[in-house]
Tab-separated table of C-alpha atoms and ligand atoms in Angstrom:
chain	number	residue	atom	x	y	z
A	1142	UNK	CA	5.138	11.063	20.819
A	1143	UNK	CA	2.244	12.770	22.690
A	1144	UNK	CA	-0.630	10.712	24.070
A	1145	UNK	CA	-1.892	8.851	20.995
A	1146	UNK	CA	-5.494	8.573	22.232
A	1147	UNK	CA	-5.680	12.325	22.756
A	1148	UNK	CA	-4.159	12.903	19.309
A	1149	UNK	CA	-6.775	10.630	17.738
A	1150	UNK	CA	-9.545	12.449	19.606
A	1151	UNK	CA	-8.353	15.809	18.248
A	1152	UNK	CA	-8.224	14.365	14.737
A	1153	UNK	CA	-11.739	12.983	15.206
A	1154	UNK	CA	-13.010	16.452	16.210
A	1155	UNK	CA	-11.289	18.048	13.206
A	1156	UNK	CA	-12.062	15.231	10.755
A	1157	UNK	CA	-15.250	16.914	9.460
A	1158	UNK	CA	-13.063	19.537	7.757
A	1159	UNK	CA	-14.843	22.390	9.607
A	1160	UNK	CA	-13.192	25.181	11.600
A	1161	UNK	CA	-12.892	24.400	15.338
A	1162	UNK	CA	-11.673	26.870	17.949
A	1163	UNK	CA	-8.846	25.932	20.310
A	1164	UNK	CA	-11.235	26.504	23.242
A	1165	UNK	CA	-13.880	24.205	21.785
A	1166	UNK	CA	-11.368	21.417	21.120
A	1167	UNK	CA	-9.843	21.973	24.572
A	1168	UNK	CA	-13.277	21.756	26.215
A	1169	UNK	CA	-14.062	18.423	24.492
A	1170	UNK	CA	-10.700	16.942	25.489
A	1171	UNK	CA	-10.321	18.605	28.900
A	1172	UNK	CA	-7.110	20.411	27.827
A	1173	UNK	CA	-5.874	23.983	27.838
A	1174	UNK	CA	-5.541	25.963	24.602
A	1175	UNK	CA	-1.762	25.881	24.886
A	1176	UNK	CA	-1.814	22.092	25.236
A	1177	UNK	CA	-3.945	21.932	22.068
A	1178	UNK	CA	-1.347	24.140	20.347
A	1179	UNK	CA	1.356	21.598	21.141
A	1180	UNK	CA	-0.788	18.753	19.849
A	1181	UNK	CA	-1.388	20.706	16.646
A	1182	UNK	CA	2.398	20.813	16.090
A	1183	UNK	CA	2.512	17.038	16.524
A	1184	UNK	CA	-0.349	16.614	14.041
A	1185	UNK	CA	1.620	18.619	11.476
A	1186	UNK	CA	4.693	16.465	12.089
A	1187	UNK	CA	2.562	13.424	11.150
A	1188	UNK	CA	1.936	14.958	7.722
A	1189	UNK	CA	-1.554	16.298	8.500
A	1190	UNK	CA	-2.252	19.549	6.637
A	1191	UNK	CA	-3.891	21.893	9.099
A	1192	UNK	CA	-4.631	25.608	8.760
A	1193	UNK	CA	-4.589	27.913	11.804
A	1194	UNK	CA	-7.016	30.790	11.340
A	1195	UNK	CA	-5.893	33.584	13.722
A	1196	UNK	CA	-8.294	34.019	16.661
A	1197	UNK	CA	-10.714	31.500	15.155
A	1198	UNK	CA	-9.153	28.065	15.373
A	1199	UNK	CA	-7.964	25.124	13.308
A	1200	UNK	CA	-9.198	23.432	10.174
A	1201	UNK	CA	-8.000	20.425	8.181
A	1202	UNK	CA	-7.245	21.229	4.550
A	1203	UNK	CA	-9.211	18.108	3.612
A	1204	UNK	CA	-11.561	15.844	5.554
A	1205	UNK	CA	-10.123	12.666	7.057
A	1206	UNK	CA	-12.297	9.610	7.412
A	1207	UNK	CA	-10.525	7.428	9.960
A	1208	UNK	CA	-10.096	3.677	9.646
A	1209	UNK	CA	-12.670	1.924	11.810
A	1210	UNK	CA	-12.604	-1.791	12.666
A	1211	UNK	CA	-16.404	-2.021	12.997
A	1212	UNK	CA	-16.968	-0.456	9.571
A	1213	UNK	CA	-14.394	-2.820	8.050
A	1214	UNK	CA	-15.914	-5.868	9.773
A	1215	UNK	CA	-19.462	-5.279	8.481
A	1216	UNK	CA	-18.220	-4.977	4.905
A	1217	UNK	CA	-15.937	-8.035	4.926
A	1218	UNK	CA	-17.479	-11.509	4.589
A	1219	UNK	CA	-14.445	-13.270	6.120
A	1220	UNK	CA	-13.572	-10.735	8.843
A	1221	UNK	CA	-11.993	-12.271	11.949
A	1222	UNK	CA	-11.093	-9.888	14.820
A	1223	UNK	CA	-8.382	-12.317	16.015
A	1224	UNK	CA	-6.623	-11.833	12.697
A	1225	UNK	CA	-6.924	-8.076	12.478
A	1226	UNK	CA	-4.779	-5.270	13.914
A	1227	UNK	CA	-5.609	-1.605	13.396
A	1228	UNK	CA	-2.678	0.295	14.913
A	1229	UNK	CA	-3.123	3.992	14.061
A	1230	UNK	CA	0.539	4.968	14.538
A	1231	UNK	CA	3.146	2.298	13.893
A	1232	UNK	CA	6.734	1.866	12.670
A	1233	UNK	CA	5.754	-0.340	9.718
A	1234	UNK	CA	2.762	-2.655	9.220
A	1235	UNK	CA	5.061	-5.246	7.592
A	1236	UNK	CA	7.465	-5.072	10.528
A	1237	UNK	CA	4.593	-5.425	13.031
A	1238	UNK	CA	3.572	-8.767	11.483
A	1239	UNK	CA	7.194	-9.923	10.996
A	1240	UNK	CA	7.844	-9.340	14.718
A	1241	UNK	CA	4.952	-11.673	15.630
A	1242	UNK	CA	5.326	-14.216	12.851
A	1243	UNK	CA	5.583	-17.249	15.172
A	1244	UNK	CA	2.089	-16.593	16.543
A	1245	UNK	CA	0.188	-15.645	13.400
A	1246	UNK	CA	-2.458	-17.469	11.375
A	1247	UNK	CA	-2.608	-17.059	7.603
A	1248	UNK	CA	-4.582	-13.979	6.494
A	1249	UNK	CA	-3.703	-11.933	9.595
A	1250	UNK	CA	-3.840	-8.268	8.624
A	1251	UNK	CA	-2.314	-5.081	10.008
A	1252	UNK	CA	-3.407	-1.599	8.869
A	1253	UNK	CA	-2.246	1.825	10.006
A	1254	UNK	CA	-2.987	5.521	9.587
A	1255	UNK	CA	0.674	6.534	9.826
A	1256	UNK	CA	4.033	4.746	9.588
A	1257	UNK	CA	7.132	6.387	11.021
A	1258	UNK	CA	9.400	3.795	9.427
A	1259	UNK	CA	7.433	2.723	6.367
A	1260	UNK	CA	9.585	0.483	4.173
A	1261	UNK	CA	9.768	0.349	0.390
A	1262	UNK	CA	11.713	-2.072	-1.787
A	1263	UNK	CA	15.495	-1.932	-2.237
A	1264	UNK	CA	16.002	-0.379	1.205
A	1265	UNK	CA	13.982	2.718	0.311
A	1266	UNK	CA	11.587	4.286	2.759
A	1267	UNK	CA	7.860	4.596	2.065
A	1268	UNK	CA	6.485	8.046	2.838
A	1269	UNK	CA	3.424	7.434	5.031
A	1270	UNK	CA	1.573	10.615	6.116
A	1271	UNK	CA	-1.387	10.259	8.500
A	1272	UNK	CA	-4.869	9.307	7.365
A	1273	UNK	CA	-4.589	10.083	3.670
A	1274	UNK	CA	-3.277	6.871	2.102
A	1275	UNK	CA	-3.557	3.186	2.933
A	1276	UNK	CA	-0.830	1.122	4.603
A	1277	UNK	CA	-1.893	-2.541	4.627
A	1278	UNK	CA	-0.055	-5.820	5.329
A	1279	UNK	CA	-1.177	-9.445	5.295
A	1280	UNK	CA	0.641	-12.531	6.606
A	1281	UNK	CA	0.388	-15.825	4.689
A	1282	UNK	CA	1.917	-19.250	5.297
A	1283	UNK	CA	2.831	-21.350	2.251
A	1284	UNK	CA	3.143	-25.052	2.996
A	1285	UNK	CA	6.109	-25.594	0.653
A	1286	UNK	CA	9.480	-24.114	-0.256
A	1287	UNK	CA	10.376	-20.986	-2.253
A	1288	UNK	CA	9.178	-22.380	-5.619
A	1289	UNK	CA	5.627	-22.272	-4.243
A	1290	UNK	CA	5.784	-18.482	-4.229
A	1291	UNK	CA	7.150	-17.916	-7.747
A	1292	UNK	CA	5.188	-14.972	-9.101
A	1293	UNK	CA	3.543	-14.149	-5.763
A	1294	UNK	CA	3.940	-10.377	-6.108
A	1295	UNK	CA	2.330	-10.590	-9.566
A	1296	UNK	CA	-0.854	-12.255	-8.327
A	1297	UNK	CA	-0.997	-9.803	-5.407
A	1298	UNK	CA	-0.805	-6.966	-7.948
A	1299	UNK	CA	-3.671	-8.469	-9.949
A	1300	UNK	CA	-5.875	-8.825	-6.841
A	1301	UNK	CA	-5.240	-5.227	-5.758
A	1302	UNK	CA	-5.726	-3.783	-9.251
A	1303	UNK	CA	-9.119	-5.499	-9.520
A	1304	UNK	CA	-10.272	-4.130	-6.139
A	1305	UNK	CA	-9.095	-0.599	-6.984
A	1306	UNK	CA	-10.778	-0.745	-10.412
A	1307	UNK	CA	-14.032	-1.900	-8.845
A	1308	UNK	CA	-14.041	0.854	-6.202
A	1309	UNK	CA	-12.823	3.756	-8.349
A	1310	UNK	CA	-13.934	2.874	-11.880
A	1311	UNK	CA	-10.466	3.957	-13.041
A	1312	UNK	CA	-8.200	2.034	-15.422
A	1313	UNK	CA	-5.610	0.859	-12.903
A	1314	UNK	CA	-2.847	-1.307	-14.343
A	1315	UNK	CA	0.032	-3.454	-13.069
A	1316	UNK	CA	3.732	-2.862	-13.565
A	1317	UNK	CA	6.096	-5.825	-13.480
A	1318	UNK	CA	6.906	-7.015	-10.906
A	1319	UNK	CA	5.592	-5.073	-7.897
A	1320	UNK	CA	3.668	-1.870	-8.662
A	1321	UNK	CA	0.255	-0.540	-9.598
A	1322	UNK	CA	-0.027	2.254	-12.100
A	1323	UNK	CA	-2.534	4.841	-13.258
A	1324	UNK	CA	-1.924	7.170	-16.199
A	1325	UNK	CA	1.678	5.887	-16.471
A	1326	UNK	CA	2.475	6.928	-12.889
A	1327	UNK	CA	2.966	4.919	-9.731
A	1328	UNK	CA	-0.207	4.586	-7.659
A	1329	UNK	CA	0.812	1.838	-5.246
A	1330	UNK	CA	3.745	-0.381	-4.337
A	1331	UNK	CA	3.987	-3.936	-3.036
A	1332	UNK	CA	6.681	-5.176	-0.665
A	1333	UNK	CA	6.934	-8.925	-0.048
A	1334	UNK	CA	9.007	-10.017	2.972
A	1335	UNK	CA	9.782	-13.748	3.198
A	1336	UNK	CA	10.914	-15.551	6.326
A	1337	UNK	CA	11.761	-19.189	6.958
A	1338	UNK	CA	10.102	-20.203	10.243
A	1339	UNK	CA	10.399	-23.674	11.790
A	1340	UNK	CA	9.832	-26.589	9.353
A	1341	UNK	CA	9.586	-26.344	5.580
A	1342	UNK	CA	6.865	-23.723	5.514
A	1343	UNK	CA	7.505	-20.373	3.957
A	1344	UNK	CA	6.188	-17.348	5.797
A	1345	UNK	CA	5.378	-14.263	3.849
A	1346	UNK	CA	4.289	-10.755	4.777
A	1347	UNK	CA	2.751	-8.873	1.880
A	1348	UNK	CA	2.707	-5.084	2.313
A	1349	UNK	CA	0.825	-2.633	0.135
A	1350	UNK	CA	1.000	1.156	0.179
A	1351	UNK	CA	-1.706	2.911	-1.896
A	1352	UNK	CA	-1.690	6.668	-2.605
A	1353	UNK	CA	-5.189	8.031	-2.066
A	1354	UNK	CA	-5.388	11.651	-0.868
A	1355	UNK	CA	-1.759	12.507	-0.091
A	1356	UNK	CA	-0.774	16.200	-0.225
A	1357	UNK	CA	2.944	16.912	-0.389
A	1358	UNK	CA	4.505	20.117	0.855
A	1359	UNK	CA	7.957	18.747	0.001
A	1360	UNK	CA	7.559	16.918	-3.340
A	1361	UNK	CA	11.136	15.625	-3.247
A	1362	UNK	CA	10.235	13.017	-0.574
A	1363	UNK	CA	9.105	10.803	-3.482
A	1364	UNK	CA	11.723	10.274	-6.175
A	1365	UNK	CA	9.515	9.109	-9.054
A	1366	UNK	CA	6.351	10.102	-10.932
A	1367	UNK	CA	3.406	9.248	-8.691
A	1368	UNK	CA	-0.355	9.668	-8.692
A	1369	UNK	CA	-3.140	9.373	-6.139
A	1370	UNK	CA	-6.477	7.655	-6.609
A	1371	UNK	CA	-8.635	10.265	-4.870
A	1372	UNK	CA	-11.304	9.928	-2.263
A	1373	UNK	CA	-12.505	6.368	-1.836
A	1374	UNK	CA	-13.920	4.749	1.302
A	1375	UNK	CA	-10.788	3.375	3.000
A	1376	UNK	CA	-12.781	1.057	5.275
A	1377	UNK	CA	-14.485	-0.529	2.288
A	1378	UNK	CA	-11.091	-0.745	0.578
A	1379	UNK	CA	-9.584	-2.646	3.539
A	1380	UNK	CA	-12.614	-4.971	3.673
A	1381	UNK	CA	-12.345	-5.779	-0.043
A	1382	UNK	CA	-8.564	-6.199	0.079
A	1383	UNK	CA	-8.865	-8.756	2.890
A	1384	UNK	CA	-11.366	-10.905	0.975
A	1385	UNK	CA	-9.834	-10.494	-2.451
A	1386	UNK	CA	-6.253	-11.145	-1.355
A	1387	UNK	CA	-7.259	-14.197	0.700
A	1388	UNK	CA	-9.244	-15.693	-2.213
A	1389	UNK	CA	-6.414	-14.971	-4.634
A	1390	UNK	CA	-3.748	-16.509	-2.380
A	1391	UNK	CA	-5.810	-19.679	-1.885
A	1392	UNK	CA	-6.186	-20.018	-5.680
A	1393	UNK	CA	-2.487	-19.263	-6.198
A	1394	UNK	CA	-1.496	-21.962	-3.662
A	1395	UNK	CA	-3.683	-24.533	-5.415
A	1396	UNK	CA	-3.056	-23.707	-9.072
A	1397	UNK	CA	0.103	-21.582	-9.249
A	1398	UNK	CA	0.877	-18.586	-11.435
A	1399	UNK	CA	-0.265	-20.258	-14.661
A	1400	UNK	CA	-3.903	-19.463	-13.875
A	1401	UNK	CA	-3.173	-15.756	-13.661
A	1402	UNK	CA	-1.071	-15.136	-16.780
A	1403	UNK	CA	-3.932	-13.997	-19.011
A	1404	UNK	CA	-5.257	-11.657	-16.334
A	1405	UNK	CA	-1.806	-10.181	-15.838
A	1406	UNK	CA	-1.369	-9.563	-19.542
A	1407	UNK	CA	-4.772	-7.830	-19.708
A	1408	UNK	CA	-3.858	-5.505	-16.820
A	1409	UNK	CA	-0.208	-4.960	-17.831
A	1410	UNK	CA	0.593	-1.242	-18.243
A	1411	UNK	CA	3.571	-1.934	-20.496
A	1412	UNK	CA	2.466	-4.774	-22.732
A	1413	UNK	CA	3.429	-4.201	-26.393
A	1414	UNK	CA	5.290	-1.019	-25.438
A	1415	UNK	CA	9.016	-0.299	-25.806
A	1416	UNK	CA	10.706	-0.527	-22.431
A	1417	UNK	CA	14.123	-0.687	-20.860
A	1418	UNK	CA	15.017	-3.130	-18.128
A	1419	UNK	CA	17.854	-2.336	-15.733
A	1420	UNK	CA	19.395	-5.362	-13.992
A	1421	UNK	CA	22.434	-4.343	-11.949
A	1422	UNK	CA	24.825	-2.589	-14.365
A	1423	UNK	CA	23.074	-3.970	-17.449
A	1424	UNK	CA	20.372	-2.167	-19.476
A	1425	UNK	CA	18.253	-4.252	-21.837
A	1426	UNK	CA	15.862	-2.766	-24.395
A	1427	UNK	CA	12.859	-4.476	-25.937
A	1428	UNK	CA	9.123	-4.598	-26.493
A	1429	UNK	CA	7.295	-6.036	-23.487
A	1430	UNK	CA	5.325	-9.197	-24.268
A	1431	UNK	CA	3.888	-9.852	-20.798
A	1432	UNK	CA	5.015	-12.659	-18.473
A	1433	UNK	CA	5.694	-16.396	-18.609
A	1434	UNK	CA	4.852	-19.220	-16.146
A	1435	UNK	CA	7.867	-18.398	-13.968
A	1436	UNK	CA	6.783	-14.761	-13.635
A	1437	UNK	CA	9.649	-13.585	-15.858
A	1438	UNK	CA	9.060	-10.564	-18.086
A	1439	UNK	CA	9.220	-11.415	-21.802
A	1440	UNK	CA	11.102	-8.930	-23.957
A	1441	UNK	CA	11.025	-9.003	-27.731
A	1442	UNK	CA	14.434	-8.001	-29.010
A	1443	UNK	CA	16.116	-7.743	-32.423
A	1444	UNK	CA	14.895	-10.118	-35.135
A	1445	UNK	CA	11.762	-10.842	-33.129
A	1446	UNK	CA	13.544	-13.051	-30.592
A	1447	UNK	CA	11.652	-13.127	-27.232
A	1448	UNK	CA	13.690	-13.607	-24.053
A	1449	UNK	CA	12.553	-14.003	-20.414
A	1450	UNK	CA	14.133	-11.916	-17.634
A	1451	UNK	CA	13.818	-12.195	-13.850
A	1452	UNK	CA	14.850	-9.306	-11.604
A	1453	UNK	CA	15.545	-5.660	-12.252
A	1454	UNK	CA	13.305	-2.628	-12.789
A	1455	UNK	CA	11.507	-1.628	-15.975
A	1456	UNK	CA	10.577	1.800	-17.300
A	1457	UNK	CA	9.147	3.170	-20.526
A	1458	UNK	CA	11.818	3.529	-23.221
A	1459	UNK	CA	10.318	6.932	-24.062
A	1460	UNK	CA	11.270	8.169	-20.564
A	1461	UNK	CA	15.022	7.995	-21.316
B	44	BTN	C1	7.638	-0.076	-2.971
B	44	BTN	O1	7.028	0.276	-3.982
B	44	BTN	O2	8.811	0.270	-2.763
B	44	BTN	C2	6.909	-0.918	-1.954
B	44	BTN	C3	6.172	-0.064	-0.968
B	44	BTN	C4	5.435	-0.849	0.092
B	44	BTN	C5	4.850	0.045	1.158
B	44	BTN	C6	3.958	-0.701	2.099
B	44	BTN	S1	3.016	0.366	3.135
B	44	BTN	C7	2.484	-0.997	4.075
B	44	BTN	C8	3.672	-1.921	4.229
B	44	BTN	N1	4.486	-1.536	5.367
B	44	BTN	C9	5.688	-1.097	5.004
B	44	BTN	O3	6.565	-0.688	5.778
B	44	BTN	N2	5.816	-1.148	3.670
B	44	BTN	C10	4.633	-1.683	3.042
């Protein structure tokens, strides 16, 4: 990887979306035109869409507004710089927190512009191009065993859906058990990593990847129907996620999932719709009836019988 500070400076120059000549960029950074050329290749390898206009210079295909700790701090009522890491280029924000778990306080956050080893669920990777989406992780310590976190990913989904609705005005929904949806397509995914540390406490890193402005030149890097939210202020988004997730996790610790069931059912993308649930080799069909107090999905099957299921992945029956 080339010098990251220089890379970020070039991105900052280009971030206005205007055309900038190689000479002009070189003069600002104290680099030759050929050195700028090499950096431009690196920028492309990070997923940044950049046009070269012969003899005139370089231009981003869309503006990038970089994450900025100061802008996040002024918009977040509980911001604490000791619990905040903005690492522009990282392997994975979840992994960063997991590697430091012994030293962290609850509500420590890591955000990045680019992940070179972004992780999804079930061993999948999470495509993480530079500056266009959001990659966000928060650490939380639960002072009790695994039962204390039953339904955790569901309440995280609710908190994120509410923030995204507030900022975009769009009808974002939740998909059991770990996704956010818009127009029946995946908008964001949640990855919860749990670790036993010393004592009885349960240590959790909650990771969220949200599609905002991603442009794909190779659509096959994502193997399902996806959608992006569009241009929203990412600094404001981070600020609101920090406060909303912290408030939600405190409430969840005190009152459990039961307090969130109605909210889930109101935001549920699949409620009252025919779905199929795949658990291992088994496929189960039914009409979704929301969730129960254990976070299980309730499926109405033949003769109106409603059964709870934990685990597996759901999809719309119509998508068969
Ligand atoms: C999924 O839907 O498969 C879950 C995707 C989770 C992606 C986020 S991006 C921030 C955090 N860091 C990671 O490596 N993964 C999560």
